Coordinates of C-alpha atoms in Angstrom, one line a residue:
X1 CA 21.6 -90.0 -56.1
X2 CA 18.4 -92.2 -56.0
X3 CA 15.9 -91.0 -58.7
X4 CA 13.0 -90.9 -56.2
X5 CA 15.1 -88.7 -53.9
X6 CA 16.0 -86.4 -56.7
X7 CA 12.4 -86.0 -57.6
X8 CA 11.4 -85.4 -54.0
X9 CA 14.0 -82.7 -53.6
X10 CA 13.0 -81.0 -56.8
X11 CA 9.3 -81.2 -55.8
X12 CA 10.1 -79.7 -52.4
X13 CA 12.1 -76.9 -54.0
X14 CA 9.2 -76.2 -56.3
X15 CA 6.8 -76.1 -53.3
X16 CA 9.0 -73.5 -51.6
X17 CA 9.2 -71.4 -54.8
X18 CA 5.4 -71.7 -55.4
X19 CA 4.8 -70.5 -51.9
X20 CA 7.0 -67.5 -52.5
X21 CA 5.5 -66.7 -55.8
X22 CA 1.8 -67.4 -55.2
X23 CA 1.3 -67.8 -51.5
X24 CA 0.8 -70.6 -49.1
X25 CA -2.8 -71.1 -50.1
X26 CA -2.0 -71.9 -53.7
X27 CA 0.8 -74.3 -52.7
X28 CA -1.6 -76.1 -50.2
X29 CA -4.3 -76.3 -52.9
X30 CA -1.9 -77.7 -55.4
X31 CA -0.7 -80.2 -52.8
X32 CA -4.2 -81.2 -51.9
X33 CA -4.9 -81.9 -55.6
X34 CA -1.8 -84.1 -55.8
X35 CA -3.0 -86.2 -52.8
X36 CA -6.5 -86.4 -54.1
X37 CA -5.4 -87.7 -57.5
X38 CA -2.9 -90.1 -56.1
X39 CA -4.8 -91.5 -53.2
X40 CA -8.5 -91.4 -54.1
X41 CA -10.8 -92.6 -56.9
X42 CA -10.3 -91.6 -60.6
X43 CA -13.9 -92.2 -61.7
X44 CA -15.0 -90.1 -64.7
X45 CA -11.9 -87.9 -64.2
X46 CA -11.9 -86.8 -67.9
X47 CA -15.6 -86.0 -68.1
X48 CA -17.1 -82.6 -67.4
X49 CA -19.1 -82.4 -64.2
X50 CA -22.8 -83.2 -64.5
X51 CA -23.8 -79.6 -63.9
X52 CA -21.6 -78.6 -66.8
X53 CA -23.2 -81.1 -69.2
X54 CA -26.7 -80.0 -67.9
X55 CA -25.8 -76.4 -68.6
X56 CA -24.8 -77.2 -72.1
X57 CA -28.1 -79.1 -72.7
X58 CA -30.0 -76.2 -71.2
X59 CA -28.3 -73.8 -73.6
X60 CA -29.3 -75.9 -76.5
X61 CA -32.8 -76.7 -75.4
X62 CA -35.4 -76.3 -78.2
X63 CA -32.7 -76.0 -80.8
X64 CA -32.0 -78.4 -83.6
X65 CA -29.4 -79.3 -86.2
X66 CA -30.2 -76.3 -88.4
X67 CA -30.6 -73.5 -85.8
X68 CA -28.3 -74.3 -82.9
X69 CA -25.7 -71.7 -84.2
X70 CA -22.9 -74.3 -84.0
X71 CA -21.2 -75.6 -87.1
X72 CA -22.7 -78.9 -88.2
X73 CA -20.5 -82.0 -87.9
X74 CA -21.2 -85.2 -89.8
X75 CA -19.6 -88.2 -88.0
X76 CA -18.4 -90.8 -90.5
X77 CA -18.6 -94.4 -89.1
X78 CA -18.2 -97.5 -91.2
X79 CA -19.9 -100.5 -89.6
X80 CA -18.8 -104.1 -90.0
X81 CA -20.2 -107.0 -88.0
X82 CA -20.3 -104.7 -85.0
X83 CA -21.2 -106.5 -81.7
X84 CA -24.5 -105.3 -80.4
X85 CA -23.2 -104.1 -77.1
X86 CA -20.6 -102.0 -78.8
X87 CA -23.0 -100.6 -81.4
X88 CA -25.6 -99.6 -78.9
X89 CA -23.0 -97.9 -76.7
X90 CA -21.7 -96.0 -79.7
X91 CA -25.2 -94.9 -80.9
X92 CA -26.2 -93.9 -77.4
X93 CA -23.1 -91.7 -77.1
X94 CA -24.2 -89.9 -80.3
X95 CA -27.8 -89.4 -79.5
X96 CA -27.0 -88.2 -76.0
X97 CA -24.8 -85.4 -77.1
X98 CA -25.3 -82.1 -75.3
X99 CA -25.7 -80.2 -78.5
X100 CA -27.7 -81.1 -81.6
X101 CA -25.2 -80.0 -84.3
X102 CA -24.1 -83.6 -85.0
X103 CA -25.1 -85.9 -87.8
X104 CA -24.2 -89.6 -87.8
X105 CA -23.4 -91.2 -91.2
X106 CA -23.3 -95.0 -91.1
X107 CA -22.1 -97.1 -94.0
X108 CA -22.8 -100.8 -93.1
X109 CA -20.6 -103.4 -94.8
X110 CA -21.6 -106.2 -92.4
X111 CA -22.0 -109.7 -93.9
X112 CA -25.3 -111.5 -94.2
X113 CA -24.8 -113.3 -90.8
X114 CA -24.9 -109.9 -89.1
X115 CA -28.1 -108.3 -90.4
X116 CA -28.9 -107.4 -86.9
X117 CA -26.5 -104.4 -87.2
X118 CA -28.9 -102.8 -89.7
X119 CA -31.9 -103.7 -87.5
X120 CA -30.4 -101.9 -84.5
X121 CA -29.5 -98.8 -86.5
X122 CA -33.1 -98.6 -87.9
X123 CA -34.4 -98.9 -84.4
X124 CA -32.4 -95.7 -83.5
X125 CA -33.3 -94.0 -86.8
X126 CA -37.0 -94.2 -85.9
X127 CA -36.3 -92.0 -82.8
X128 CA -33.5 -89.8 -84.0
X129 CA -33.7 -87.9 -87.3
X130 CA -30.0 -87.2 -87.8
X131 CA -28.8 -90.8 -88.2
X132 CA -28.2 -91.6 -91.9
X133 CA -27.7 -95.2 -92.9
X134 CA -26.8 -97.1 -96.0
X135 CA -26.0 -100.8 -96.6
X136 CA -22.9 -101.1 -98.8
X137 CA -20.5 -103.7 -100.2
X138 CA -17.4 -104.1 -98.1
X139 CA -14.5 -102.6 -100.0
X140 CA -12.1 -101.8 -97.1
X141 CA -12.0 -99.2 -94.4
X142 CA -11.1 -96.2 -96.6
X143 CA -13.7 -96.9 -99.3
X144 CA -16.3 -97.6 -96.6
X145 CA -15.5 -94.3 -94.9
X146 CA -15.8 -92.5 -98.2
X147 CA -19.2 -94.2 -98.6
X148 CA -20.3 -92.7 -95.3
X149 CA -19.0 -89.3 -96.4
X150 CA -21.4 -89.5 -99.4
X151 CA -24.3 -89.5 -96.9
X152 CA -23.0 -86.4 -95.1
X153 CA -24.7 -82.9 -95.1
X154 CA -22.6 -81.2 -92.4
X155 CA -20.2 -78.4 -93.0
X156 CA -17.6 -80.5 -91.1
X157 CA -16.8 -84.2 -91.0
X158 CA -15.4 -86.3 -88.1
X159 CA -14.2 -89.8 -88.0
X160 CA -15.3 -92.4 -85.4
X161 CA -14.9 -96.1 -85.2
X162 CA -17.9 -98.4 -84.6
X163 CA -16.7 -99.8 -81.4
X164 CA -15.7 -96.5 -79.7
X165 CA -17.6 -93.9 -77.7
X166 CA -18.0 -90.1 -78.2
X167 CA -17.7 -88.0 -75.1
X168 CA -21.1 -86.4 -74.4
X169 CA -19.8 -82.9 -75.1
X170 CA -17.9 -83.7 -78.2
X171 CA -20.1 -82.0 -80.7
X172 CA -20.7 -79.0 -78.5
X173 CA -17.0 -78.5 -77.8
X174 CA -15.9 -78.8 -81.4
X175 CA -18.7 -76.5 -82.5
X176 CA -17.6 -73.8 -79.9
X177 CA -13.9 -74.3 -80.9
X178 CA -14.7 -73.7 -84.6
X179 CA -16.6 -70.5 -83.5
X180 CA -13.6 -69.3 -81.5
X181 CA -11.2 -69.9 -84.4
X182 CA -13.4 -67.9 -86.8
X183 CA -13.8 -65.1 -84.3
X184 CA -10.0 -64.9 -84.0
X185 CA -9.5 -65.1 -87.7
X186 CA -7.6 -68.4 -87.4
X187 CA -7.8 -71.3 -89.9
X188 CA -10.7 -73.6 -89.0
X189 CA -10.2 -76.4 -91.5
X190 CA -8.7 -79.0 -89.3
X191 CA -9.1 -79.6 -85.5
X192 CA -8.3 -82.5 -83.1
X193 CA -8.9 -83.2 -79.5
X194 CA -7.4 -85.4 -76.8
X195 CA -8.7 -89.0 -76.2
X196 CA -8.8 -91.7 -73.6
X197 CA -8.6 -95.5 -73.6
X198 CA -11.2 -97.7 -71.9
X199 CA -12.3 -101.3 -71.8
X200 CA -15.9 -101.3 -70.5
X201 CA -17.1 -97.9 -69.3
X202 CA -15.8 -94.5 -70.1
X203 CA -16.4 -93.5 -66.5
X204 CA -13.5 -95.9 -65.7
X205 CA -10.8 -94.9 -68.3
X206 CA -7.5 -96.6 -68.4
X207 CA -5.4 -93.6 -69.5
X208 CA -5.7 -90.4 -71.5
X209 CA -3.6 -89.4 -74.5
X210 CA -2.9 -85.7 -73.7
X211 CA -1.4 -84.4 -76.9
X212 CA 0.6 -81.3 -77.8
X213 CA -0.6 -78.7 -80.2
X214 CA 0.1 -79.4 -83.8
X215 CA 3.7 -80.8 -84.1
X216 CA 4.7 -81.6 -87.7
X217 CA 7.8 -83.5 -86.9
X218 CA 6.0 -85.7 -84.4
X219 CA 3.2 -86.4 -86.9
X220 CA 5.8 -87.7 -89.3
X221 CA 6.8 -90.3 -86.7
X222 CA 3.4 -91.5 -85.6
X223 CA -0.3 -90.6 -85.9
X224 CA -0.5 -88.9 -82.6
X225 CA -3.6 -87.0 -83.7
X226 CA -6.0 -90.0 -84.0
X227 CA -9.3 -89.0 -82.4
X228 CA -11.3 -86.9 -82.4
X229 CA -10.4 -85.2 -85.7
X230 CA -12.8 -82.7 -87.3
X231 CA -12.3 -81.1 -90.7
X232 CA -14.2 -79.2 -93.4
X233 CA -16.1 -81.4 -95.8
X234 CA -15.1 -79.3 -98.8
X235 CA -11.4 -80.0 -97.9
X236 CA -12.1 -83.8 -97.6
X237 CA -13.7 -83.7 -101.0
X238 CA -10.9 -81.5 -102.4
X239 CA -8.2 -84.0 -101.5
X240 CA -10.2 -87.0 -102.8
X241 CA -11.3 -88.5 -99.4
X242 CA -9.5 -91.4 -97.9
X243 CA -7.3 -93.6 -100.1
X244 CA -7.8 -97.4 -100.2
X245 CA -4.1 -97.9 -101.0
X246 CA -3.4 -96.7 -97.5
X247 CA -5.8 -98.9 -95.7
X248 CA -4.5 -99.5 -92.2
X249 CA -3.1 -96.0 -91.9
X250 CA -5.8 -94.3 -94.0
X251 CA -6.5 -91.6 -91.3
X252 CA -2.8 -90.8 -90.9
X253 CA -2.6 -90.4 -94.7
X254 CA -5.8 -88.2 -94.7
X255 CA -4.5 -86.0 -91.9
X256 CA -1.3 -85.3 -93.8
X257 CA -3.1 -84.4 -97.0
X258 CA -5.6 -82.1 -95.1
X259 CA -2.9 -80.3 -93.2
X260 CA -1.0 -79.7 -96.5
X261 CA -4.1 -77.7 -97.5
X262 CA -4.8 -75.9 -94.2
X263 CA -1.1 -75.2 -93.3
X264 CA -1.5 -76.5 -89.8
X265 CA -4.0 -77.8 -87.3
X266 CA -6.0 -76.6 -84.2
X267 CA -5.9 -78.5 -81.0
X268 CA -8.7 -78.7 -78.4
X269 CA -7.2 -80.0 -75.0
X270 CA -10.4 -81.8 -74.0
X271 CA -11.0 -85.6 -73.9
X272 CA -13.7 -85.8 -76.6
X273 CA -13.3 -89.4 -77.6
X274 CA -13.0 -92.8 -75.9
X275 CA -11.1 -95.5 -77.7
X276 CA -12.1 -99.0 -76.7
X277 CA -9.3 -101.5 -76.0
X278 CA -10.1 -105.0 -77.1
X279 CA -8.7 -107.8 -79.1
X280 CA -8.2 -106.7 -82.7
X281 CA -8.3 -103.0 -82.0
X282 CA -5.5 -100.7 -83.0
X283 CA -5.7 -99.0 -79.6
X284 CA -4.0 -102.2 -78.3
X285 CA -1.1 -101.9 -80.7
X286 CA -0.4 -102.6 -84.3
X287 CA 0.4 -106.2 -83.8
X288 CA -3.3 -106.8 -84.2
X289 CA -3.1 -105.4 -87.8
X290 CA 0.4 -106.0 -89.2
X291 CA -0.4 -104.2 -92.5
X292 CA -0.6 -100.8 -90.7
X293 CA 3.2 -100.2 -90.9
X294 CA 3.4 -100.7 -94.6
X295 CA 0.5 -98.4 -95.2
X296 CA 1.9 -95.7 -92.9
X297 CA 5.2 -95.8 -94.8
X298 CA 3.4 -95.2 -98.0
X299 CA 1.4 -92.4 -96.6
X300 CA 4.6 -90.7 -95.3
X301 CA 6.5 -91.3 -98.6
X302 CA 3.7 -89.8 -100.6
X303 CA 3.6 -86.8 -98.3
X304 CA 7.3 -86.2 -98.9
X305 CA 6.8 -86.4 -102.6
X306 CA 3.9 -84.0 -102.6
X307 CA 5.8 -81.5 -100.5
X308 CA 8.9 -81.6 -102.6
X309 CA 11.2 -83.1 -100.0
X310 CA 13.4 -86.2 -100.1
X311 CA 14.2 -88.8 -97.5
X312 CA 13.8 -92.5 -96.7
X313 CA 11.0 -93.8 -94.6
X314 CA 12.0 -96.4 -92.1
X315 CA 10.7 -98.2 -89.1
X316 CA 11.1 -96.3 -85.8
X317 CA 12.5 -97.5 -82.6
X318 CA 9.1 -99.0 -81.5
X319 CA 6.1 -100.6 -83.4
X320 CA 3.7 -98.0 -84.9
X321 CA 6.5 -95.4 -85.0
X322 CA 8.5 -94.3 -88.1
X323 CA 11.6 -92.3 -89.0
X324 CA 12.2 -90.0 -91.9
X325 CA 15.9 -90.3 -92.7
X326 CA 16.1 -86.9 -94.5
X327 CA 18.5 -86.3 -97.3
X328 CA 20.8 -83.5 -96.3
X329 CA 21.1 -80.8 -98.9
X330 CA 24.7 -80.0 -99.8
X331 CA 27.6 -80.5 -97.5
X332 CA 27.1 -77.9 -94.7
X333 CA 30.0 -77.2 -92.4
X334 CA 29.4 -77.3 -88.6
X335 CA 31.3 -75.1 -86.2
X336 CA 31.4 -76.8 -82.8
X337 CA 31.8 -74.2 -80.0
X338 CA 33.0 -75.6 -76.6
X339 CA 33.6 -73.2 -73.7
X340 CA 36.3 -74.4 -71.3
X341 CA 37.9 -73.5 -68.1
X342 CA 40.5 -76.0 -66.8
X343 CA 38.9 -79.5 -66.5
X344 CA 41.1 -80.8 -69.2
X345 CA 40.1 -84.4 -68.5
X346 CA 36.5 -83.6 -69.4
X347 CA 37.6 -81.7 -72.5
X348 CA 39.9 -84.4 -73.6
X349 CA 37.1 -87.0 -73.3
X350 CA 34.8 -84.7 -75.3
X351 CA 37.3 -84.0 -78.1
X352 CA 38.5 -87.6 -78.4
X353 CA 34.9 -88.8 -78.8
X354 CA 34.3 -86.2 -81.5
X355 CA 37.3 -87.0 -83.6
X356 CA 37.2 -90.7 -83.0
X357 CA 33.5 -91.3 -83.6
X358 CA 32.0 -88.5 -85.7
X359 CA 31.2 -89.7 -89.3
X360 CA 30.2 -86.3 -90.6
X361 CA 33.6 -84.8 -91.6
X362 CA 32.6 -81.3 -92.4
X363 CA 33.1 -79.8 -89.0
X364 CA 35.5 -77.5 -87.1
X365 CA 36.0 -77.4 -83.3
X366 CA 36.5 -74.1 -81.5
X367 CA 37.5 -74.3 -77.9
X368 CA 36.7 -71.0 -76.1
X369 CA 39.2 -70.6 -73.3
X370 CA 37.6 -68.9 -70.3
X371 CA 39.9 -67.7 -67.6
X372 CA 41.6 -71.0 -66.8
X373 CA 44.0 -70.8 -63.8
X374 CA 45.9 -74.1 -64.1
X375 CA 49.1 -73.8 -66.3
X376 CA 48.6 -77.4 -67.3
X377 CA 45.5 -76.3 -69.2
X378 CA 47.4 -74.2 -71.6
X379 CA 50.0 -76.9 -72.1
X380 CA 47.1 -79.2 -72.9
X381 CA 45.8 -76.8 -75.6
X382 CA 49.1 -76.9 -77.4
X383 CA 49.2 -80.7 -77.4
X384 CA 45.5 -80.9 -78.4
X385 CA 46.1 -78.7 -81.4
X386 CA 48.8 -81.1 -82.6
X387 CA 46.6 -84.2 -82.1
X388 CA 43.3 -82.9 -83.4
X389 CA 43.6 -81.6 -86.9
X390 CA 42.1 -78.1 -87.3
X391 CA 41.3 -77.6 -83.6
X392 CA 41.1 -73.9 -82.8
X393 CA 41.5 -72.3 -79.3
X394 CA 40.3 -68.7 -78.9
X395 CA 40.6 -66.8 -75.6
X396 CA 37.5 -65.1 -74.2
X397 CA 38.8 -61.6 -73.1
X398 CA 36.5 -60.9 -70.2
X399 CA 36.5 -62.1 -66.6
X400 CA 33.9 -64.4 -65.0
X401 CA 31.5 -67.0 -66.4
X402 CA 28.9 -65.8 -68.8
X403 CA 27.8 -68.7 -71.0
X404 CA 26.0 -66.4 -73.5
X405 CA 28.9 -64.0 -73.9
X406 CA 31.4 -66.8 -74.3
X407 CA 29.5 -68.5 -77.1
X408 CA 28.8 -65.2 -78.8
X409 CA 32.5 -64.5 -78.7
X410 CA 33.3 -68.0 -80.1
X411 CA 30.8 -67.4 -82.9
X412 CA 33.1 -64.7 -84.3
X413 CA 35.7 -67.3 -85.1
X414 CA 33.2 -69.8 -86.6
X415 CA 33.1 -70.4 -90.4
X416 CA 30.3 -73.0 -90.4
X417 CA 26.9 -72.9 -92.0
X418 CA 25.7 -74.3 -88.6
X419 CA 26.8 -73.6 -85.0
X420 CA 26.8 -76.4 -82.5
X421 CA 26.8 -75.2 -78.9
X422 CA 28.4 -78.0 -76.9
X423 CA 29.4 -78.4 -73.2
X424 CA 32.9 -79.6 -72.4
X425 CA 31.5 -82.3 -70.1
X426 CA 29.8 -84.3 -72.8
X427 CA 30.9 -87.5 -74.7
X428 CA 29.6 -88.6 -78.1
X429 CA 27.9 -92.0 -78.1
X430 CA 27.0 -92.8 -81.7
X431 CA 29.1 -91.8 -84.7
X432 CA 26.3 -90.4 -86.8
X433 CA 25.1 -88.0 -84.0
X434 CA 26.1 -84.9 -85.9
X435 CA 24.6 -86.2 -89.2
X436 CA 21.3 -86.9 -87.4
X437 CA 21.2 -83.4 -86.0
X438 CA 21.8 -82.0 -89.5
X439 CA 19.1 -84.2 -91.0
X440 CA 16.5 -82.4 -89.0
X441 CA 17.7 -79.0 -90.2
X442 CA 19.5 -79.2 -93.5
X443 CA 16.6 -79.9 -95.9
X444 CA 13.8 -77.8 -97.3
X445 CA 11.4 -76.9 -94.5
X446 CA 13.8 -78.2 -91.9
X447 CA 14.0 -76.9 -88.3
X448 CA 16.2 -74.0 -87.3
X449 CA 17.4 -75.7 -84.2
X450 CA 17.9 -79.4 -83.2
X451 CA 18.8 -80.9 -79.9
X452 CA 20.0 -84.4 -78.9
X453 CA 19.3 -87.1 -76.4
X454 CA 21.6 -86.6 -73.5
X455 CA 22.1 -89.4 -70.9
X456 CA 23.5 -89.3 -67.4
X457 CA 26.4 -91.8 -67.0
X458 CA 23.9 -94.1 -65.1
X459 CA 21.8 -94.4 -68.3
X460 CA 18.9 -92.2 -67.2
X461 CA 17.7 -89.3 -69.3
X462 CA 19.3 -85.9 -68.6
X463 CA 17.7 -84.2 -71.6
X464 CA 15.1 -85.1 -74.1
X465 CA 13.8 -81.6 -75.0
X466 CA 12.9 -78.6 -72.9
X467 CA 9.3 -78.0 -71.7
X468 CA 8.6 -74.5 -70.5
X469 CA 6.6 -74.2 -67.3
X470 CA 7.9 -77.3 -65.6
X471 CA 8.8 -76.3 -62.0
X472 CA 7.4 -72.9 -62.9
X473 CA 10.1 -72.0 -65.4
X474 CA 11.5 -74.8 -67.6
X475 CA 12.5 -78.4 -67.2
X476 CA 13.8 -81.4 -69.2
X477 CA 11.3 -83.9 -70.8
X478 CA 11.4 -87.2 -69.0
X479 CA 14.4 -86.3 -66.8
X480 CA 15.7 -89.3 -64.8
X481 CA 13.7 -91.8 -66.8
X482 CA 15.6 -95.1 -67.3
X483 CA 17.0 -96.0 -70.6
X484 CA 14.9 -98.5 -72.6
X485 CA 11.4 -97.1 -72.7
X486 CA 9.5 -95.1 -75.4
X487 CA 8.3 -92.3 -73.2
X488 CA 4.9 -90.8 -73.0
X489 CA 3.2 -91.4 -76.3
X490 CA 6.6 -92.3 -77.8
X491 CA 7.9 -88.8 -77.0
X492 CA 11.5 -90.0 -76.1
X493 CA 11.7 -92.3 -79.0
X494 CA 10.6 -90.2 -82.0
X495 CA 11.7 -86.9 -83.4
X496 CA 9.8 -84.2 -81.6
X497 CA 8.8 -80.5 -81.8
X498 CA 9.7 -78.6 -78.7
X499 CA 9.8 -75.0 -77.5
X500 CA 13.5 -75.5 -76.6
X501 CA 16.5 -77.7 -76.3
X502 CA 19.5 -77.5 -74.0
X503 CA 22.5 -75.4 -74.8
X504 CA 24.6 -78.3 -73.7
X505 CA 24.2 -79.7 -77.3
X506 CA 22.3 -77.3 -79.6
X507 CA 22.6 -77.2 -83.4
X508 CA 21.4 -74.0 -85.0
X509 CA 21.6 -72.4 -88.4
X510 CA 24.3 -69.7 -88.2
X511 CA 22.0 -67.3 -90.1
X512 CA 19.3 -67.8 -87.5
X513 CA 21.8 -67.3 -84.7
X514 CA 22.9 -64.1 -86.2
X515 CA 19.3 -63.0 -86.9
X516 CA 18.6 -63.4 -83.2
X517 CA 21.8 -61.5 -82.3
X518 CA 23.1 -64.6 -80.5
X519 CA 22.4 -65.5 -76.9
X520 CA 21.2 -62.8 -74.5
X521 CA 24.2 -61.9 -72.4
X522 CA 22.1 -60.8 -69.5
X523 CA 21.3 -64.5 -69.1
X524 CA 24.8 -65.3 -67.9
X525 CA 24.3 -68.8 -66.5
X526 CA 20.7 -70.0 -66.5
X527 CA 17.9 -69.9 -69.1
X528 CA 20.0 -68.5 -71.9
X529 CA 19.1 -71.6 -74.0
X530 CA 15.4 -71.3 -73.1
X531 CA 15.3 -67.6 -73.9
X532 CA 17.2 -68.1 -77.2
X533 CA 14.9 -71.0 -78.3
X534 CA 11.8 -69.1 -77.4
X535 CA 12.9 -66.1 -79.5
X536 CA 13.6 -68.5 -82.4
X537 CA 10.3 -70.2 -82.0
X538 CA 8.4 -66.9 -81.7
X539 CA 10.1 -65.7 -84.9
X540 CA 8.3 -68.6 -86.7
X541 CA 11.1 -71.2 -86.8
X542 CA 10.8 -74.8 -85.7
X543 CA 12.8 -76.4 -82.9
X544 CA 13.4 -80.2 -83.2
X545 CA 14.8 -82.9 -81.0
X546 CA 16.0 -86.3 -82.1
X547 CA 16.6 -89.5 -80.2
X548 CA 19.0 -90.6 -82.9
X549 CA 21.8 -88.3 -81.7
X550 CA 23.1 -89.6 -78.4
X551 CA 25.6 -88.2 -76.0
X552 CA 26.5 -88.7 -72.3
X553 CA 26.4 -85.5 -70.2
X554 CA 28.5 -85.4 -67.1
X555 CA 26.2 -82.5 -66.0
X556 CA 27.6 -79.4 -64.2
X557 CA 31.0 -81.0 -63.3
X558 CA 32.7 -77.7 -64.4
X559 CA 30.4 -75.4 -62.5
X560 CA 28.8 -76.7 -59.2
X561 CA 25.4 -76.1 -57.9
X562 CA 24.0 -72.6 -57.7
X563 CA 21.7 -73.3 -54.8
X564 CA 24.6 -73.7 -52.3
X565 CA 26.1 -70.3 -53.0
X566 CA 24.1 -67.2 -51.9
X567 CA 25.5 -65.1 -54.7
X568 CA 24.8 -67.7 -57.4
X569 CA 21.4 -68.4 -55.9
X570 CA 20.5 -64.6 -56.2
X571 CA 21.8 -64.5 -59.8
X572 CA 19.7 -67.6 -60.6
X573 CA 16.6 -66.0 -59.1
X574 CA 17.2 -62.8 -61.1
X575 CA 17.5 -64.8 -64.3
X576 CA 14.3 -66.7 -63.5
X577 CA 12.5 -63.3 -63.1
X578 CA 14.1 -62.0 -66.3
X579 CA 12.6 -65.0 -68.2
X580 CA 9.1 -64.0 -67.0
X581 CA 9.7 -60.4 -67.7
X582 CA 10.8 -61.0 -71.3
X583 CA 8.5 -63.8 -72.3
X584 CA 5.6 -63.3 -69.9
X585 CA 4.7 -65.7 -67.1
X586 CA 1.6 -67.0 -68.8
X587 CA 3.5 -67.7 -72.0
X588 CA 6.2 -69.6 -70.1
X589 CA 3.5 -71.7 -68.2
X590 CA 1.7 -72.5 -71.5
X591 CA 4.0 -74.5 -73.7
X592 CA 2.2 -75.4 -76.9
X593 CA 4.1 -78.7 -77.1
X594 CA 3.0 -79.8 -73.6
X595 CA -0.6 -80.5 -72.8
X596 CA -2.2 -78.4 -70.0
X597 CA -3.7 -81.5 -68.6
X598 CA -0.2 -82.8 -67.8
X599 CA 1.5 -81.8 -64.6
X600 CA 4.0 -78.9 -64.3
X601 CA 5.2 -80.2 -60.9
X602 CA 7.2 -83.1 -62.4
X603 CA 9.1 -84.0 -65.6
X604 CA 7.5 -87.4 -66.2
X605 CA 4.5 -86.4 -68.3
X606 CA 2.1 -87.6 -65.6
X607 CA -1.4 -86.2 -65.3
X608 CA -2.0 -82.9 -63.8
X609 CA -3.1 -83.1 -60.1
X610 CA -5.7 -80.5 -61.0
X611 CA -8.0 -81.5 -63.9
X612 CA -10.4 -78.6 -63.4
X613 CA -10.3 -77.5 -67.0
X614 CA -11.7 -80.9 -67.9
X615 CA -14.3 -80.9 -65.2
X616 CA -15.4 -77.4 -66.2
X617 CA -15.6 -78.4 -69.9
X618 CA -13.4 -75.4 -70.6
X619 CA -13.4 -74.8 -74.4
X620 CA -10.0 -73.5 -75.6
X621 CA -8.5 -74.0 -79.0
X622 CA -5.1 -73.1 -80.5
X623 CA -4.1 -73.2 -84.1
X624 CA -0.5 -73.8 -85.0
X625 CA 1.0 -73.8 -88.5
X626 CA 3.9 -75.9 -89.6
X627 CA 6.4 -75.9 -92.5
X628 CA 5.5 -78.7 -94.9
X629 CA 7.5 -77.7 -97.9

């Protein structure tokens, strides 16, 4: 089926469901937002409305740096031969903040031919008290940033480049976010926001980087945090500031060291920083600064050493991305559970690919026979046992299809340290697929669950992680995307943190599976994997997904579509409702690893048709911890 047609059908289905759940008015409003975003102008779409900015200024009227009741933030900016137009735009963005809790600390390493940089700053200093300036010797970006930090008096520090622009509500929003964290008793040592790219004016942005909440595995693959990062000055001093030996990836290195101290990070889903795209800027790619990759690998290797973990740091699939090839601790055994009813051609393809290609040799395969009716199926099992050394076939004793109950039954026969739930209609692509799944789990601080990249036979993505809330319930990241791209912010080409992965290929620590009492058998067909993963996530474990384990999924060949059968459709609707009942609708619609400014109507990580939370300047913040050792 054509990809556009698939998406259109799924969108139409979602519109019908939305109308049933929330009424025609909500569906029409959502549809109007879609048309408005797609067909009309996008000017200033990430900025709060003028009345919101005016309200913030009115709230802060007559207040100053000391008494505005917001935490003070010193913005650290090294200057170096900054073009006048860039410098004035940057300085204007600071002095026009809606709240006065900011201090700008400028360390100027410009050469003698660019003395005008200092002249321009002094011009602004004459009008604005909280701009601190010092002329310094150029010792590199890290040392120059540290020199700026020596000028700071704020409780918090932030990093900004001399050619970029702060959003007008950056200081206000971060100050309010810090207040919210403190009131909730959450760690307030490290915060970051979303950002946008622009060329000339921030009112005409190119694209936004809408980030997930703190995602430790993702951060090891690329510096997705970037701007605007705000952190306690005492922590910055405690870790020794930025390290010159990591120049080029000095911020990535700093973030890792700060998070080691805080135990996680807080995310503010507002665009508070505008990153200028021009020749020589890292926003245009690391080709402009080839030393970045070397510095990033050092930062990551040092992080592993500090946190007591071992692995090799390698280049990722795309420039400016990286890969930790974790050392697997011990030789864990994996029990592969494959439910099967007839369809022996599919099963044979699956088994043959496992035995022929898999390089990890510590595994067992348990086929769970589920009410097959074709006599040839049982004859096939006998032959398969002879051809595939150690293959087990166990017979599920109950009638009907219940994916959860079948796998729970199969677990009783499993001897492995890990369980791998695997559909019978998948085929292994790369020989180290199982090794790569284990790499994400079988090391100190590893994930409890790991999922794989699943392709349709036409080389489009079937599964690259589960995002809850898509279509109202859950969907697959980047579904139908053609092979060959990196995904939104590298999210199909780097190891990721997700709220769930598909049960079609799901590796889980056996101890965790047992702790959760297995799959919930009241989810007979749908959402059993989503429910299981959410229970694991909410118990404090991490769920990872890797692009380095690849399989082809001949999806639903053995079971047909539920929507064409009234009985199956009713069961599917009941399981949808059960997902809401157990986990809460708001929780389902609020996936921490999916930004609220991205759409829930599609699976392509496109912008939300409704950016009201940005226009309203809505201040929300969420802290997430992450295992670092």
